[in-house]
PDB file of C-alpha atoms and ligand atoms in Angstrom:
ATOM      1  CA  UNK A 148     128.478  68.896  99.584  1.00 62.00           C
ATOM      2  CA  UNK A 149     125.480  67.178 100.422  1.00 83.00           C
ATOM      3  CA  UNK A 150     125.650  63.376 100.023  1.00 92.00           C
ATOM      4  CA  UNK A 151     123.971  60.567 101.464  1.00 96.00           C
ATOM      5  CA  UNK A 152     125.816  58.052 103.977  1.00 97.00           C
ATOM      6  CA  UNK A 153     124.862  55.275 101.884  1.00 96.00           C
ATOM      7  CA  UNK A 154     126.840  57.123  99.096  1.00 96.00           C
ATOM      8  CA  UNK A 155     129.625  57.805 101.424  1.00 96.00           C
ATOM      9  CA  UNK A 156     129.944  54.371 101.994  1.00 96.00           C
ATOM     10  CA  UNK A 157     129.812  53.590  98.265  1.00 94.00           C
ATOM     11  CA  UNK A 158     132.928  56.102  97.634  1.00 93.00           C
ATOM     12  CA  UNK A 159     134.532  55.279 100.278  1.00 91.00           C
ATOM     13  CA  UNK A 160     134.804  51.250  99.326  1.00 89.00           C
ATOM     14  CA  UNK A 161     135.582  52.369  95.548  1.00 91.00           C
ATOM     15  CA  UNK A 162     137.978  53.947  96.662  1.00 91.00           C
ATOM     16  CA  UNK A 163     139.664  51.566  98.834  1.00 91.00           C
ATOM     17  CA  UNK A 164     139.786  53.537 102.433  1.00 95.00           C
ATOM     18  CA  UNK A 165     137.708  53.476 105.367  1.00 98.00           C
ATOM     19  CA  UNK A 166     135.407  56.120 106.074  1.00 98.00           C
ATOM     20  CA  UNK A 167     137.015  57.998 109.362  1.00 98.00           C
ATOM     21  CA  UNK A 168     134.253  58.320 112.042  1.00 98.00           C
ATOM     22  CA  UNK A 169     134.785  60.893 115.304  1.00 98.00           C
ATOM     23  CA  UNK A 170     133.443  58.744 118.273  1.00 98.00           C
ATOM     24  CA  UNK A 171     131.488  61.079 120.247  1.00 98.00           C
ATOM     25  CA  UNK A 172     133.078  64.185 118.388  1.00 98.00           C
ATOM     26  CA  UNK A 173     136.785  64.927 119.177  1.00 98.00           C
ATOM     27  CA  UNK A 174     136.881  63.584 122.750  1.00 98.00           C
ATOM     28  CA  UNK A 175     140.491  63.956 122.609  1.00 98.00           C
ATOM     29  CA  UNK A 176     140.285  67.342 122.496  1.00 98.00           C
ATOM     30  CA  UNK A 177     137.070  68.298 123.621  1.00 98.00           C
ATOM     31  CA  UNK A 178     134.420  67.367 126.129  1.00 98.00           C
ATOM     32  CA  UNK A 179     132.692  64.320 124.743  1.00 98.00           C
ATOM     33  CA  UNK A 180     129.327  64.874 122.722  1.00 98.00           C
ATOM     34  CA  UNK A 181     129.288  68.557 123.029  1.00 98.00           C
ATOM     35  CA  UNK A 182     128.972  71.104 120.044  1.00 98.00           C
ATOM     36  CA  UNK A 183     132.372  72.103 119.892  1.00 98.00           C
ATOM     37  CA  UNK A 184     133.537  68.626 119.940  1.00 98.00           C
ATOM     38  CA  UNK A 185     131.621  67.704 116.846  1.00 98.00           C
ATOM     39  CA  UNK A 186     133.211  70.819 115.472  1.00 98.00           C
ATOM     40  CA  UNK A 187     136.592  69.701 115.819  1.00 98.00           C
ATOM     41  CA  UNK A 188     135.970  66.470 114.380  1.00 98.00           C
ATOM     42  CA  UNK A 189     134.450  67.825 111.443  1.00 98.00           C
ATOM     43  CA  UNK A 190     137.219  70.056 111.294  1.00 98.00           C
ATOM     44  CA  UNK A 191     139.808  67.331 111.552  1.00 98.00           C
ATOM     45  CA  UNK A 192     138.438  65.926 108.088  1.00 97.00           C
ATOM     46  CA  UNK A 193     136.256  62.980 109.905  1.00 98.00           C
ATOM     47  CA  UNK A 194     133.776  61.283 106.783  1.00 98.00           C
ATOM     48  CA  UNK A 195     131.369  60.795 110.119  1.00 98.00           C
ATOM     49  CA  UNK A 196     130.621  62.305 113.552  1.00 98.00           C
ATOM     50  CA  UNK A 197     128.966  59.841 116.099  1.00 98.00           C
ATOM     51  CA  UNK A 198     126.516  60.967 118.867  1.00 99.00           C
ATOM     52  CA  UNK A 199     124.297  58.878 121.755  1.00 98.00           C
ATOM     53  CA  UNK A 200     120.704  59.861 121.925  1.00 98.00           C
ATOM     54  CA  UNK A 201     118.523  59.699 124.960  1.00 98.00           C
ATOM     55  CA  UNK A 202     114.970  61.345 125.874  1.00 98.00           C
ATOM     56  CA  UNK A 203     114.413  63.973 128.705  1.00 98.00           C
ATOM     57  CA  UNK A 204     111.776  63.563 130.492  1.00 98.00           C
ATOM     58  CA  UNK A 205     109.563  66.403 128.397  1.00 98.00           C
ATOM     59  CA  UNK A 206     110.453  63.712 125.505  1.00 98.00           C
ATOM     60  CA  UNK A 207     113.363  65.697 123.496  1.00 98.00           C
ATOM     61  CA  UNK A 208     115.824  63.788 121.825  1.00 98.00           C
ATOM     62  CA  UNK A 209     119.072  64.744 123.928  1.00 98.00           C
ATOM     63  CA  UNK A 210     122.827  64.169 122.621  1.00 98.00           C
ATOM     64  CA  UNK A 211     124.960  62.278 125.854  1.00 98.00           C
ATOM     65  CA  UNK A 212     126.268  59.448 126.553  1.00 98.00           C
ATOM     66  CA  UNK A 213     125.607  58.003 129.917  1.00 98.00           C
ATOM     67  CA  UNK A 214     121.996  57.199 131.633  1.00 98.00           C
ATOM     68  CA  UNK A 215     123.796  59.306 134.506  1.00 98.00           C
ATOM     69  CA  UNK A 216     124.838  63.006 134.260  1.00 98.00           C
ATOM     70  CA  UNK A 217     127.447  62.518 136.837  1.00 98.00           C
ATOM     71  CA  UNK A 218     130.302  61.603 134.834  1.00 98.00           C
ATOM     72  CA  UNK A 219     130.001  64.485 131.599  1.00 98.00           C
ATOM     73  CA  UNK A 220     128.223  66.905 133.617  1.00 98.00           C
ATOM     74  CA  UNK A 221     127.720  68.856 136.624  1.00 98.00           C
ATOM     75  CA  UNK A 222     124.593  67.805 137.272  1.00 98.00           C
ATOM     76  CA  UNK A 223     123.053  64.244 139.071  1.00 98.00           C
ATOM     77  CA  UNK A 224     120.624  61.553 138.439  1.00 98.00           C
ATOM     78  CA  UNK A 225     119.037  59.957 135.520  1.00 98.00           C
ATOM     79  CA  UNK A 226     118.778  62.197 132.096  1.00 98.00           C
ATOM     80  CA  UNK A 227     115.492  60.819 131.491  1.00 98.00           C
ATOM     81  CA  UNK A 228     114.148  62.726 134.998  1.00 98.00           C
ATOM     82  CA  UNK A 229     115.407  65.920 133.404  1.00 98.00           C
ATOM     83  CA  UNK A 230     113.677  67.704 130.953  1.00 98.00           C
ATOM     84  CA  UNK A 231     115.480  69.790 128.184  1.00 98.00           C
ATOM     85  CA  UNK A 232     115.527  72.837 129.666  1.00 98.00           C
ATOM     86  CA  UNK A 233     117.082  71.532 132.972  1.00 98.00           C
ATOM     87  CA  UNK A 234     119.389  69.420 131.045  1.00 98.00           C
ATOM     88  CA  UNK A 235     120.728  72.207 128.784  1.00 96.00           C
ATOM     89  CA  UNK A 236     121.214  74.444 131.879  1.00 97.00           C
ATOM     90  CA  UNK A 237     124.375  71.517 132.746  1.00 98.00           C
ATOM     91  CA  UNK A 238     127.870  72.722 132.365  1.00 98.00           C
ATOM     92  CA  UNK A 239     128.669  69.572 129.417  1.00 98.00           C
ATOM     93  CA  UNK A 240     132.329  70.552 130.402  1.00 97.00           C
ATOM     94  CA  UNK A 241     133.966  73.357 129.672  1.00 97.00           C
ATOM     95  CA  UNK A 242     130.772  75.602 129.485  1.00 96.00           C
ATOM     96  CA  UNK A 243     129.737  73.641 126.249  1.00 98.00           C
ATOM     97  CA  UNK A 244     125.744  72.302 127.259  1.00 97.00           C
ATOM     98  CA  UNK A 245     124.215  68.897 126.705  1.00 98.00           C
ATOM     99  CA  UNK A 246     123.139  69.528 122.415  1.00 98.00           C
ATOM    100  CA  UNK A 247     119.390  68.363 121.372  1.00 98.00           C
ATOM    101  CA  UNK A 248     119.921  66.051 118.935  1.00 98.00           C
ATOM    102  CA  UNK A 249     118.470  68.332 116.085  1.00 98.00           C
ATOM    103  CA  UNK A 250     121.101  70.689 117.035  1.00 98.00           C
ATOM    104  CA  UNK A 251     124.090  68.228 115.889  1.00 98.00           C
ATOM    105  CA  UNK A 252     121.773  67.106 112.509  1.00 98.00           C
ATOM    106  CA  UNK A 253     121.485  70.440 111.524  1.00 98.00           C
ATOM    107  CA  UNK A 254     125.141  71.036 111.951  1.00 98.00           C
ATOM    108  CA  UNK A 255     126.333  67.870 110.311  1.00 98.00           C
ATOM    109  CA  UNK A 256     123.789  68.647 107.301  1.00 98.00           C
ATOM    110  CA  UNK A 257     125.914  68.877 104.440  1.00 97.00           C
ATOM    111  CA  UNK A 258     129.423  68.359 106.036  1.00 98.00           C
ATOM    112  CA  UNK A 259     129.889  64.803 107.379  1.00 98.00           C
ATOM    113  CA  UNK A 260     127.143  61.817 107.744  1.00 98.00           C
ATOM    114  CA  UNK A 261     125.656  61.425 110.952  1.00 98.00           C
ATOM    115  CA  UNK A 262     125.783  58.155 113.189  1.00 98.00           C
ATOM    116  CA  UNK A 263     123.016  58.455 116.056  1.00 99.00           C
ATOM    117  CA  UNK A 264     123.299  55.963 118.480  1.00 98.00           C
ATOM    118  CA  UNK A 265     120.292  54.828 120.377  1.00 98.00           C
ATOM    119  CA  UNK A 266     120.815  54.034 124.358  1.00 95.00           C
ATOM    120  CA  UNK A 267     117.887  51.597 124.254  1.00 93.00           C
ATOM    121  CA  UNK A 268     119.432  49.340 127.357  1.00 93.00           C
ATOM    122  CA  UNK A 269     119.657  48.751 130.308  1.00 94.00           C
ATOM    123  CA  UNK A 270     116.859  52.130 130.047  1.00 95.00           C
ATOM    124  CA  UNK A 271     114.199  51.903 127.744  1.00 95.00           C
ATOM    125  CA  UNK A 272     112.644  55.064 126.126  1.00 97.00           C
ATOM    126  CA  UNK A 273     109.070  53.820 124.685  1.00 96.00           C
ATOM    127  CA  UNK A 274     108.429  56.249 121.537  1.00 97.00           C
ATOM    128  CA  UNK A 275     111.931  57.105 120.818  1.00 98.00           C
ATOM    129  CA  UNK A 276     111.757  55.498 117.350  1.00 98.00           C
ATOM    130  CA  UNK A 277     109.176  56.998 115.895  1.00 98.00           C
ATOM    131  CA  UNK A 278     110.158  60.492 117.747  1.00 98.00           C
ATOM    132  CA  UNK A 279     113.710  60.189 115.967  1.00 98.00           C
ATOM    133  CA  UNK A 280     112.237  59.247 112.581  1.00 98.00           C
ATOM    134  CA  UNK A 281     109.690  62.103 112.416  1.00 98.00           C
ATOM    135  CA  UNK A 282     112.783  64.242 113.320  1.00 98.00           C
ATOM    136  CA  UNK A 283     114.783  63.156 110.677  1.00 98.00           C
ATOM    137  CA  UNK A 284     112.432  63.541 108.367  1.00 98.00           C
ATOM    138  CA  UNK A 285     111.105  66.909 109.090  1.00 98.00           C
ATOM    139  CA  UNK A 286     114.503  68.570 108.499  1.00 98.00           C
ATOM    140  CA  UNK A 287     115.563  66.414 105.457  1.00 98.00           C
ATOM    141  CA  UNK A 288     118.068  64.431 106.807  1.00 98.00           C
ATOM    142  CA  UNK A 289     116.902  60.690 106.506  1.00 98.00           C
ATOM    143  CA  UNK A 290     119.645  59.531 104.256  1.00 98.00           C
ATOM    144  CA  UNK A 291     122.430  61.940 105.734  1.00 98.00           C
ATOM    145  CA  UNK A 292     122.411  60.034 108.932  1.00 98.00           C
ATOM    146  CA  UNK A 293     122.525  56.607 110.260  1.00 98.00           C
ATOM    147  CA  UNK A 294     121.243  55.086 113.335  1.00 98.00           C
ATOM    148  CA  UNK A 295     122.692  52.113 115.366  1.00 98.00           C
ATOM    149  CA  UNK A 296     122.137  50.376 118.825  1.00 98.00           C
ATOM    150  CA  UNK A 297     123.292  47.455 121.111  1.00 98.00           C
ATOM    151  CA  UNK A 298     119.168  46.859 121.094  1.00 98.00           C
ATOM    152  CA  UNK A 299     118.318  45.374 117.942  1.00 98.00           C
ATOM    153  CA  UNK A 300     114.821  45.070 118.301  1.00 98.00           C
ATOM    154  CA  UNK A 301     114.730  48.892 117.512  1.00 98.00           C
ATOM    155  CA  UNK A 302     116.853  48.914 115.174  1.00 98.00           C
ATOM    156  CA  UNK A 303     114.774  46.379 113.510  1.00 98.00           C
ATOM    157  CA  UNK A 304     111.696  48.404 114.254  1.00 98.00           C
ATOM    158  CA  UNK A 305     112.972  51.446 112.224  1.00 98.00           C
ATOM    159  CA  UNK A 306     113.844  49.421 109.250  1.00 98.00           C
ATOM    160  CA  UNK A 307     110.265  48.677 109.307  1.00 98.00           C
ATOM    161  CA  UNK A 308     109.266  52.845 109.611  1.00 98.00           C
ATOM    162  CA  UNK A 309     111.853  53.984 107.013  1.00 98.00           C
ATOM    163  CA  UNK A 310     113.445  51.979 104.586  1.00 97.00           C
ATOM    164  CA  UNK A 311     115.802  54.886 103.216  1.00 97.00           C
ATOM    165  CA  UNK A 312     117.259  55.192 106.856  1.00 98.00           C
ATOM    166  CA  UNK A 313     120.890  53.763 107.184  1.00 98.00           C
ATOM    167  CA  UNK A 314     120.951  50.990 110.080  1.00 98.00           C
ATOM    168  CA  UNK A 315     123.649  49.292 112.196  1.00 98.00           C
ATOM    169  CA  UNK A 316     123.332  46.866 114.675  1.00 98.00           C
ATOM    170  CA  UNK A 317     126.202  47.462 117.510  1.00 98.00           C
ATOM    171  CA  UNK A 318     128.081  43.941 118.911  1.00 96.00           C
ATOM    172  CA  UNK A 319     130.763  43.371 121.593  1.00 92.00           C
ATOM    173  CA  UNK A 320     130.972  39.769 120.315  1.00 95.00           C
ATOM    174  CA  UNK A 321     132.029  37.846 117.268  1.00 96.00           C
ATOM    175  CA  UNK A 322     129.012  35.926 116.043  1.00 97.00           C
ATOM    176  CA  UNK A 323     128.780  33.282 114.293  1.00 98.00           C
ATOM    177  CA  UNK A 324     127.033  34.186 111.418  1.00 98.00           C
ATOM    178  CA  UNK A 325     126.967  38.148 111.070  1.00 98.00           C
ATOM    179  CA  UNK A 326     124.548  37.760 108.046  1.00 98.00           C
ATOM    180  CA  UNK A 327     121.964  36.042 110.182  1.00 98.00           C
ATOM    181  CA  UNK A 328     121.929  39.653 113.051  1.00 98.00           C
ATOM    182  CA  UNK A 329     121.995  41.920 109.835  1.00 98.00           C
ATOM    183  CA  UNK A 330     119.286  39.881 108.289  1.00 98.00           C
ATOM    184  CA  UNK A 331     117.134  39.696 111.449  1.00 98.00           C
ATOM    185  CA  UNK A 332     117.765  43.477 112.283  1.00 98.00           C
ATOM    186  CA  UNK A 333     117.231  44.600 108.673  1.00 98.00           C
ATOM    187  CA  UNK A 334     120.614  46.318 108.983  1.00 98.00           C
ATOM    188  CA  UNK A 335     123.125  47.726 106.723  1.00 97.00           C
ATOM    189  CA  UNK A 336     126.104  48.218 108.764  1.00 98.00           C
ATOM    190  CA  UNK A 337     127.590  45.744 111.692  1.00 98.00           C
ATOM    191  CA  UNK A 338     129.473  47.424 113.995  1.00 98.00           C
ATOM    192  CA  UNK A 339     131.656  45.531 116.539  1.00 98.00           C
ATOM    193  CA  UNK A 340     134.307  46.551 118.790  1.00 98.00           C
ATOM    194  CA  UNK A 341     137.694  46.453 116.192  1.00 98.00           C
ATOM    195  CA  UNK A 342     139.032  43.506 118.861  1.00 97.00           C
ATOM    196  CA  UNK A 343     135.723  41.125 117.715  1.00 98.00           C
ATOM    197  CA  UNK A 344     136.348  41.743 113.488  1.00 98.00           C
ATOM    198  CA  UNK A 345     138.294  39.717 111.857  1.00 98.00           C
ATOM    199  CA  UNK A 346     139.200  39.292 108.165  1.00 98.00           C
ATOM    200  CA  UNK A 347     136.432  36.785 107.659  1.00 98.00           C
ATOM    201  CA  UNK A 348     134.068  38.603 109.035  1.00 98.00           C
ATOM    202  CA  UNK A 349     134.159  41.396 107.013  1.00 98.00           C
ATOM    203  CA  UNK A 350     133.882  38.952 104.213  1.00 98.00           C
ATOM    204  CA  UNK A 351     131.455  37.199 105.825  1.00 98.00           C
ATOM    205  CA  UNK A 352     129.061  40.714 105.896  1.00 98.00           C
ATOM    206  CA  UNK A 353     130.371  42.003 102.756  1.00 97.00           C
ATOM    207  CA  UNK A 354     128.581  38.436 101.269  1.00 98.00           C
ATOM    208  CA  UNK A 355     125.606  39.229 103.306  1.00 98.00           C
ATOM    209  CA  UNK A 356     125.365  43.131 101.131  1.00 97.00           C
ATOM    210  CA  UNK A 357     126.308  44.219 104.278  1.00 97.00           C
ATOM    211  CA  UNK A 358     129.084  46.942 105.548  1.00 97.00           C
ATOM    212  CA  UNK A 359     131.522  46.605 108.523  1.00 98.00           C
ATOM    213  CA  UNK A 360     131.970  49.604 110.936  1.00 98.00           C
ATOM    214  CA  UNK A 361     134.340  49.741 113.679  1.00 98.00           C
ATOM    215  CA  UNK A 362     134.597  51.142 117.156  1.00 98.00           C
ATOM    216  CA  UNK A 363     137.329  52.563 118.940  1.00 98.00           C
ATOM    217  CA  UNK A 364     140.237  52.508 117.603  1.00 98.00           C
ATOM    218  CA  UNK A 365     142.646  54.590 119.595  1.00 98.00           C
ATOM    219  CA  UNK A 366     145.998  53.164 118.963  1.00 98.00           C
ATOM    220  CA  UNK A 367     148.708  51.729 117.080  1.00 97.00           C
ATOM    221  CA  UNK A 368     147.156  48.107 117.261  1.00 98.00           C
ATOM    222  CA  UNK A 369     143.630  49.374 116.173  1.00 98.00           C
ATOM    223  CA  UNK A 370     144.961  50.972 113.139  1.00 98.00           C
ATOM    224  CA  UNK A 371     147.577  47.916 112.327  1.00 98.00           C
ATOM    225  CA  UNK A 372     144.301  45.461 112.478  1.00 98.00           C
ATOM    226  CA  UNK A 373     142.450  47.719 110.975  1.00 98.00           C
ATOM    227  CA  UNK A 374     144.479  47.684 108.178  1.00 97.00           C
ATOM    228  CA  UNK A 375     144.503  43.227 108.147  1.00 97.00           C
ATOM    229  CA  UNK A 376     141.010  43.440 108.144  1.00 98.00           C
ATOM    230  CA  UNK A 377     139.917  46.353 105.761  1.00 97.00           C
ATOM    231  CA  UNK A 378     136.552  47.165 107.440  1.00 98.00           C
ATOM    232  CA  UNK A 379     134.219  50.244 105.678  1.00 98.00           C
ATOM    233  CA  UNK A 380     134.690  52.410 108.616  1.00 98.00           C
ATOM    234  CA  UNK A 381     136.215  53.350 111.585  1.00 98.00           C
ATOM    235  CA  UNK A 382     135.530  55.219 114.673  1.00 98.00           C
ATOM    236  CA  UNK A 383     137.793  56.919 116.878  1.00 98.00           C
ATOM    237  CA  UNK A 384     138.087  58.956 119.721  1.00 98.00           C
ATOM    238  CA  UNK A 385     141.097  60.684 118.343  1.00 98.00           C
ATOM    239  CA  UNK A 386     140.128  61.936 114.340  1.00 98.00           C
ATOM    240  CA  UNK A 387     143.500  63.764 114.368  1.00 98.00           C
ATOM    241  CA  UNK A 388     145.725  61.083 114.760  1.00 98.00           C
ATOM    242  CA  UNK A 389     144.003  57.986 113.836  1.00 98.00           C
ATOM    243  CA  UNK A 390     142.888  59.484 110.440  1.00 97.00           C
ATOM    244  CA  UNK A 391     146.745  60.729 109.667  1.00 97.00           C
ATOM    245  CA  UNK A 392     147.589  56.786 110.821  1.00 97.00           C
ATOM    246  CA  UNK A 393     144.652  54.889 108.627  1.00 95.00           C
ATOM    247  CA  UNK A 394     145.286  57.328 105.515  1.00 89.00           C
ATOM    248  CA  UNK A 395     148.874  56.785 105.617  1.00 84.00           C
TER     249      UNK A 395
HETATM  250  O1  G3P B 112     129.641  53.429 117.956  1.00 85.90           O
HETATM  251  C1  G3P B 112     129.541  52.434 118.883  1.00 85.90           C
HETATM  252  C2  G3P B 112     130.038  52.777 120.218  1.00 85.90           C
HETATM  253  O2  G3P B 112     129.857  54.132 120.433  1.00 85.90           O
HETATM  254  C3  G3P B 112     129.372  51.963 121.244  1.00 85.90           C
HETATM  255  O3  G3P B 112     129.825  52.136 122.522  1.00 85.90           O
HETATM  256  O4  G3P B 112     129.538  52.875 124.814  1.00 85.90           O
HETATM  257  O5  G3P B 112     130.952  54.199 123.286  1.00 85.90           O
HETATM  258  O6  G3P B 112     128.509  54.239 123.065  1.00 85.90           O
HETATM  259  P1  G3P B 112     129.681  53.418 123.448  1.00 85.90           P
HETATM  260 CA1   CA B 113     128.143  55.450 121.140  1.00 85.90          CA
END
């Protein structure tokens, strides 16, 4: 069923549970950012999938996470001095390839809301923005997916190019006032590591017409503060067993 991530979020808070977000697919299971990974998380009943977004060097929007290829690939170097082609010709692990990012949209379409995650820093990738918008909007999928980054300023650049887009602004600290960065950003979501929320927090952004999203919860102590703090959603690396533990 088609429905917006906006609405997801909606249901999800009427409801009373968090959405359940696959960090990078189903890394537990499956190499990290690949097709098949996303696959299994969608398959494991995940509300969300999460992907990182970079741009080869021929300017295509390119699902992996690290600046390096060394680590989820067989290949070396920076991504952005690959293009595409080169990039997709990379064992991803398994003999899954590095996806373009309008592969994963158009498999999410319809099944689970999208969370693209910009790698803005320590690399910068002048254009991506406006690349990733006119994407999203050729193939329909503006309010299916959401976008976040650790760099704000893009973040608050896109508010400023689509106001239907979902935005989060990603934090490994607990600010002070978590209204102010939405407010400045022009983002919907804030997104810390589940270690930096706390219960006031989340009141603190819920005040500011705002929605809390969490990253990674893993284990027993995730889910247990998790469930102190009530955030809107929560991404894991493990969909299968997290989601059985934060619908129970
Ligand atoms: O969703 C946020 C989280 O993915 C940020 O950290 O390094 O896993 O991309 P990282
Ligand atoms: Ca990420």
């Amino acid at each position: 069923m088609t429905q917006s991530i906006r609405a997801r979020y909606e249901a999800a808070h009427d409801d009373g549970r968090p959405l359940l977000g696959g960090h990078r697919g189903n890394p537990a299971e499956h190499p990290e950012n690949t097709i098949r990974s996303f696959r299994s998380a969608i398959a494991a009943g995940c509300d969300l999938i999460e992907c990182d977004v970079h741009l080869s060097s021929d300017g295509r929007l390119v699902v992996i996470h690290d600046h390096t290829l060394e680590r989820t690939t067989n290949g070396s170097g920076l991504v952005r001095d690959h293009t595409a082609a080169e990039l997709r010709r990379l064992d991803a692990g398994r003999g899954e390839h590095v996806p373009l990012l309008q592969e994963v949209v158009e498999l999410a379409l319809g099944k689970v809301g999208l969370v693209i995650e910009i790698k803005q820093v320590p690399i910068q990738y002048p254009g991506l923005e406006e690349k990733l918008v006119n994407m999203l909007r050729q193939l329909g999928a503006v309010q299916e997916c959401a976008v976040v980054s650790f760099y704000h300023p893009s973040i608050r650049q896109l508010r400023e190019m689509e106001p239907k887009l979902q935005l989060g602004i990603l934090e490994g600290a607990r600010p002070i006032d978590p209204g102010r960065l939405l407010r400045e950003a022009g983002a919907d979501v804030f997104s810390p590591h589940w270690g930096a929320m706390d219960q006031q927090l989340v009141k603190d952004v819920h005040a500011a017409g705002g929605a809390v999203g969490v990253w990674t919860v893993d284990d027993d102590l995730g889910v247990a503060w998790c469930k102190l703090c009530h955030p809107d959603s929560i991404f894991t690396n493990r969909p299968v067993e997290i989601g059985a533990a934060i619908r129970a």
